[in-house]
Amino acid sequence: MLNKYMCIGNLVKNPELIELKNEAKVCKFAVAINDPIKKGDVLFMDIECWNKVAENCSKFLKKGAKALIEGRIVSSSWKKNGENKTRMFVRADSVTFFPKTLNNVSEYDNIEEPNSKEEEELLKELEDVPF
């Protein structure tokens, strides 16, 4: 049985992209998830994603951004100073980015046409993002 997990939260710091020797990439960040029933209760969840998802998170997310994370709960164990340690986190299969405002007026409503080739290429790249 897989431990599927979905959450919506705000990033508590900027994502960290790590490039590994085998050309794989991992992005790590944490989100704050507000409890809708117990106002004021917050769960902080560590998130880890890989390769293309990692690259996109590194490019397009920053501290304070809202994101929907879909993945599975994973545990990692190790020994430190003879003591057993365990860490629980979410290995994200997909991450959906939200605009700063979730009401009728979007931050994207006022975007002007691109002025440079770099901006045009970035917009074309965004059209191909699979989420």
PDB file of C-alpha atoms in Angstrom:
ATOM      1  CA  MET A   1       0.000   0.000   0.000  1.00  0.00           C
ATOM      2  CA  LEU A   2       1.404   3.363  -1.016  1.00  0.00           C
ATOM      3  CA  ASN A   3       1.211   6.336   1.310  1.00  0.00           C
ATOM      4  CA  LYS A   4      -0.290   8.904  -1.054  1.00  0.00           C
ATOM      5  CA  TYR A   5      -0.295  12.419   0.303  1.00  0.00           C
ATOM      6  CA  MET A   6      -1.692  15.749  -0.914  1.00  0.00           C
ATOM      7  CA  CYS A   7      -1.323  19.114   0.744  1.00  0.00           C
ATOM      8  CA  ILE A   8      -1.528  22.819   0.005  1.00  0.00           C
ATOM      9  CA  GLY A   9       0.896  25.055   1.828  1.00  0.00           C
ATOM     10  CA  ASN A  10       3.143  28.074   1.656  1.00  0.00           C
ATOM     11  CA  LEU A  11       6.910  27.752   1.303  1.00  0.00           C
ATOM     12  CA  VAL A  12       8.738  28.764   4.481  1.00  0.00           C
ATOM     13  CA  LYS A  13      12.026  29.392   2.649  1.00  0.00           C
ATOM     14  CA  ASN A  14      13.391  29.416  -0.892  1.00  0.00           C
ATOM     15  CA  PRO A  15      13.819  25.969  -2.510  1.00  0.00           C
ATOM     16  CA  GLU A  16      17.318  24.470  -2.575  1.00  0.00           C
ATOM     17  CA  LEU A  17      18.341  22.713  -5.818  1.00  0.00           C
ATOM     18  CA  ILE A  18      21.127  20.125  -5.518  1.00  0.00           C
ATOM     19  CA  GLU A  19      22.779  18.668  -8.611  1.00  0.00           C
ATOM     20  CA  LEU A  20      24.137  15.156  -8.023  1.00  0.00           C
ATOM     21  CA  LYS A  21      27.105  13.498  -9.726  1.00  0.00           C
ATOM     22  CA  ASN A  22      24.895  11.267 -11.885  1.00  0.00           C
ATOM     23  CA  GLU A  23      23.197  14.369 -13.384  1.00  0.00           C
ATOM     24  CA  ALA A  24      20.097  13.846 -11.257  1.00  0.00           C
ATOM     25  CA  LYS A  25      18.671  16.891  -9.501  1.00  0.00           C
ATOM     26  CA  VAL A  26      16.850  17.114  -6.194  1.00  0.00           C
ATOM     27  CA  CYS A  27      15.009  20.129  -4.835  1.00  0.00           C
ATOM     28  CA  LYS A  28      14.243  20.451  -1.133  1.00  0.00           C
ATOM     29  CA  PHE A  29      11.908  22.884   0.584  1.00  0.00           C
ATOM     30  CA  ALA A  30       9.374  23.017   3.393  1.00  0.00           C
ATOM     31  CA  VAL A  31       5.773  24.185   3.448  1.00  0.00           C
ATOM     32  CA  ALA A  32       3.558  25.462   6.237  1.00  0.00           C
ATOM     33  CA  ILE A  33       0.109  23.852   6.151  1.00  0.00           C
ATOM     34  CA  ASN A  34      -2.644  25.624   8.092  1.00  0.00           C
ATOM     35  CA  ASP A  35      -5.175  23.425   9.887  1.00  0.00           C
ATOM     36  CA  PRO A  36      -8.623  24.483   8.581  1.00  0.00           C
ATOM     37  CA  ILE A  37     -10.382  23.226  11.717  1.00  0.00           C
ATOM     38  CA  LYS A  38      -8.013  24.297  14.499  1.00  0.00           C
ATOM     39  CA  LYS A  39      -7.246  27.870  13.511  1.00  0.00           C
ATOM     40  CA  GLY A  40      -3.673  28.760  14.387  1.00  0.00           C
ATOM     41  CA  ASP A  41      -2.348  25.188  14.201  1.00  0.00           C
ATOM     42  CA  VAL A  42       0.341  24.797  11.555  1.00  0.00           C
ATOM     43  CA  LEU A  43       2.071  21.658  10.283  1.00  0.00           C
ATOM     44  CA  PHE A  44       5.519  22.112   8.751  1.00  0.00           C
ATOM     45  CA  MET A  45       6.245  19.453   6.130  1.00  0.00           C
ATOM     46  CA  ASP A  46       9.571  18.833   4.367  1.00  0.00           C
ATOM     47  CA  ILE A  47       9.236  18.256   0.616  1.00  0.00           C
ATOM     48  CA  GLU A  48      11.690  16.619  -1.784  1.00  0.00           C
ATOM     49  CA  CYS A  49      11.272  16.371  -5.553  1.00  0.00           C
ATOM     50  CA  TRP A  50      13.505  15.113  -8.340  1.00  0.00           C
ATOM     51  CA  ASN A  51      14.722  15.956 -11.852  1.00  0.00           C
ATOM     52  CA  LYS A  52      12.283  18.002 -14.007  1.00  0.00           C
ATOM     53  CA  VAL A  53       9.906  18.668 -11.110  1.00  0.00           C
ATOM     54  CA  ALA A  54      12.928  19.755  -9.041  1.00  0.00           C
ATOM     55  CA  GLU A  55      14.136  22.114 -11.777  1.00  0.00           C
ATOM     56  CA  ASN A  56      10.692  23.707 -12.134  1.00  0.00           C
ATOM     57  CA  CYS A  57      10.271  24.157  -8.376  1.00  0.00           C
ATOM     58  CA  SER A  58      13.691  25.766  -8.163  1.00  0.00           C
ATOM     59  CA  LYS A  59      12.863  28.157 -11.025  1.00  0.00           C
ATOM     60  CA  PHE A  60       9.322  29.157 -10.184  1.00  0.00           C
ATOM     61  CA  LEU A  61       8.843  28.848  -6.412  1.00  0.00           C
ATOM     62  CA  LYS A  62      10.104  31.135  -3.695  1.00  0.00           C
ATOM     63  CA  LYS A  63       9.479  31.767  -0.018  1.00  0.00           C
ATOM     64  CA  GLY A  64       5.804  32.531   0.620  1.00  0.00           C
ATOM     65  CA  ALA A  65       4.546  30.919  -2.608  1.00  0.00           C
ATOM     66  CA  LYS A  66       1.488  28.665  -2.378  1.00  0.00           C
ATOM     67  CA  ALA A  67       1.808  25.173  -3.852  1.00  0.00           C
ATOM     68  CA  LEU A  68      -0.174  21.946  -4.090  1.00  0.00           C
ATOM     69  CA  ILE A  69       2.086  18.956  -3.462  1.00  0.00           C
ATOM     70  CA  GLU A  70       1.152  15.412  -4.488  1.00  0.00           C
ATOM     71  CA  GLY A  71       3.406  12.532  -3.529  1.00  0.00           C
ATOM     72  CA  ARG A  72       4.067   9.882  -0.923  1.00  0.00           C
ATOM     73  CA  ILE A  73       5.283   9.916   2.640  1.00  0.00           C
ATOM     74  CA  VAL A  74       8.806   8.555   2.976  1.00  0.00           C
ATOM     75  CA  SER A  75      11.028   7.926   5.978  1.00  0.00           C
ATOM     76  CA  SER A  76      14.784   8.057   6.089  1.00  0.00           C
ATOM     77  CA  SER A  77      16.873   6.540   8.889  1.00  0.00           C
ATOM     78  CA  TRP A  78      20.539   6.931   9.817  1.00  0.00           C
ATOM     79  CA  LYS A  79      22.882   6.824  12.787  1.00  0.00           C
ATOM     80  CA  LYS A  80      24.505   9.923  14.211  1.00  0.00           C
ATOM     81  CA  ASN A  81      26.881   9.714  17.156  1.00  0.00           C
ATOM     82  CA  GLY A  82      25.626   6.177  17.822  1.00  0.00           C
ATOM     83  CA  GLU A  83      22.026   7.390  18.012  1.00  0.00           C
ATOM     84  CA  ASN A  84      19.314   6.265  15.561  1.00  0.00           C
ATOM     85  CA  LYS A  85      17.639   9.157  13.732  1.00  0.00           C
ATOM     86  CA  THR A  86      14.514   9.114  11.542  1.00  0.00           C
ATOM     87  CA  ARG A  87      13.077  11.800   9.310  1.00  0.00           C
ATOM     88  CA  MET A  88       9.659  11.823   7.638  1.00  0.00           C
ATOM     89  CA  PHE A  89       9.072  13.868   4.476  1.00  0.00           C
ATOM     90  CA  VAL A  90       7.021  13.937   1.276  1.00  0.00           C
ATOM     91  CA  ARG A  91       8.638  12.828  -1.980  1.00  0.00           C
ATOM     92  CA  ALA A  92       6.630  14.898  -4.449  1.00  0.00           C
ATOM     93  CA  ASP A  93       5.572  13.373  -7.759  1.00  0.00           C
ATOM     94  CA  SER A  94       4.012  16.670  -8.852  1.00  0.00           C
ATOM     95  CA  VAL A  95       3.870  20.251  -7.605  1.00  0.00           C
ATOM     96  CA  THR A  96       1.259  22.739  -8.781  1.00  0.00           C
ATOM     97  CA  PHE A  97       2.093  26.434  -8.480  1.00  0.00           C
ATOM     98  CA  PHE A  98      -0.569  28.995  -7.540  1.00  0.00           C
ATOM     99  CA  PRO A  99      -0.597  32.708  -8.355  1.00  0.00           C
ATOM    100  CA  LYS A 100      -0.112  35.076  -5.420  1.00  0.00           C
ATOM    101  CA  THR A 101      -3.829  35.846  -5.394  1.00  0.00           C
ATOM    102  CA  LEU A 102      -6.387  33.072  -5.543  1.00  0.00           C
ATOM    103  CA  ASN A 103      -9.408  35.348  -6.010  1.00  0.00           C
ATOM    104  CA  ASN A 104     -10.774  36.647  -9.317  1.00  0.00           C
ATOM    105  CA  VAL A 105      -7.884  39.033  -9.991  1.00  0.00           C
ATOM    106  CA  SER A 106      -4.724  37.171 -10.911  1.00  0.00           C
ATOM    107  CA  GLU A 107      -1.180  38.497 -10.734  1.00  0.00           C
ATOM    108  CA  TYR A 108      -0.936  37.441 -14.385  1.00  0.00           C
ATOM    109  CA  ASP A 109      -3.704  39.810 -15.577  1.00  0.00           C
ATOM    110  CA  ASN A 110      -1.257  42.703 -15.893  1.00  0.00           C
ATOM    111  CA  ILE A 111       1.605  40.936 -17.659  1.00  0.00           C
ATOM    112  CA  GLU A 112       2.856  42.920 -20.641  1.00  0.00           C
ATOM    113  CA  GLU A 113       4.127  41.413 -23.863  1.00  0.00           C
ATOM    114  CA  PRO A 114       7.731  40.201 -23.585  1.00  0.00           C
ATOM    115  CA  ASN A 115      10.396  42.768 -24.436  1.00  0.00           C
ATOM    116  CA  SER A 116      13.367  40.495 -24.989  1.00  0.00           C
ATOM    117  CA  LYS A 117      14.178  37.113 -26.533  1.00  0.00           C
ATOM    118  CA  GLU A 118      14.962  35.761 -23.048  1.00  0.00           C
ATOM    119  CA  GLU A 119      11.466  36.642 -21.842  1.00  0.00           C
ATOM    120  CA  GLU A 120       9.907  35.093 -24.966  1.00  0.00           C
ATOM    121  CA  GLU A 121      11.894  31.870 -24.443  1.00  0.00           C
ATOM    122  CA  LEU A 122      10.866  31.726 -20.788  1.00  0.00           C
ATOM    123  CA  LEU A 123       7.184  32.106 -21.705  1.00  0.00           C
ATOM    124  CA  LYS A 124       7.503  29.348 -24.333  1.00  0.00           C
ATOM    125  CA  GLU A 125       9.156  27.128 -21.726  1.00  0.00           C
ATOM    126  CA  LEU A 126       6.277  27.791 -19.307  1.00  0.00           C
ATOM    127  CA  GLU A 127       3.762  26.608 -21.916  1.00  0.00           C
ATOM    128  CA  ASP A 128       5.484  23.215 -21.935  1.00  0.00           C
ATOM    129  CA  VAL A 129       5.423  22.754 -18.142  1.00  0.00           C
ATOM    130  CA  PRO A 130       3.400  19.559 -17.602  1.00  0.00           C
ATOM    131  CA  PHE A 131       1.355  20.752 -14.624  1.00  0.00           C
TER     132      PHE A 131
END
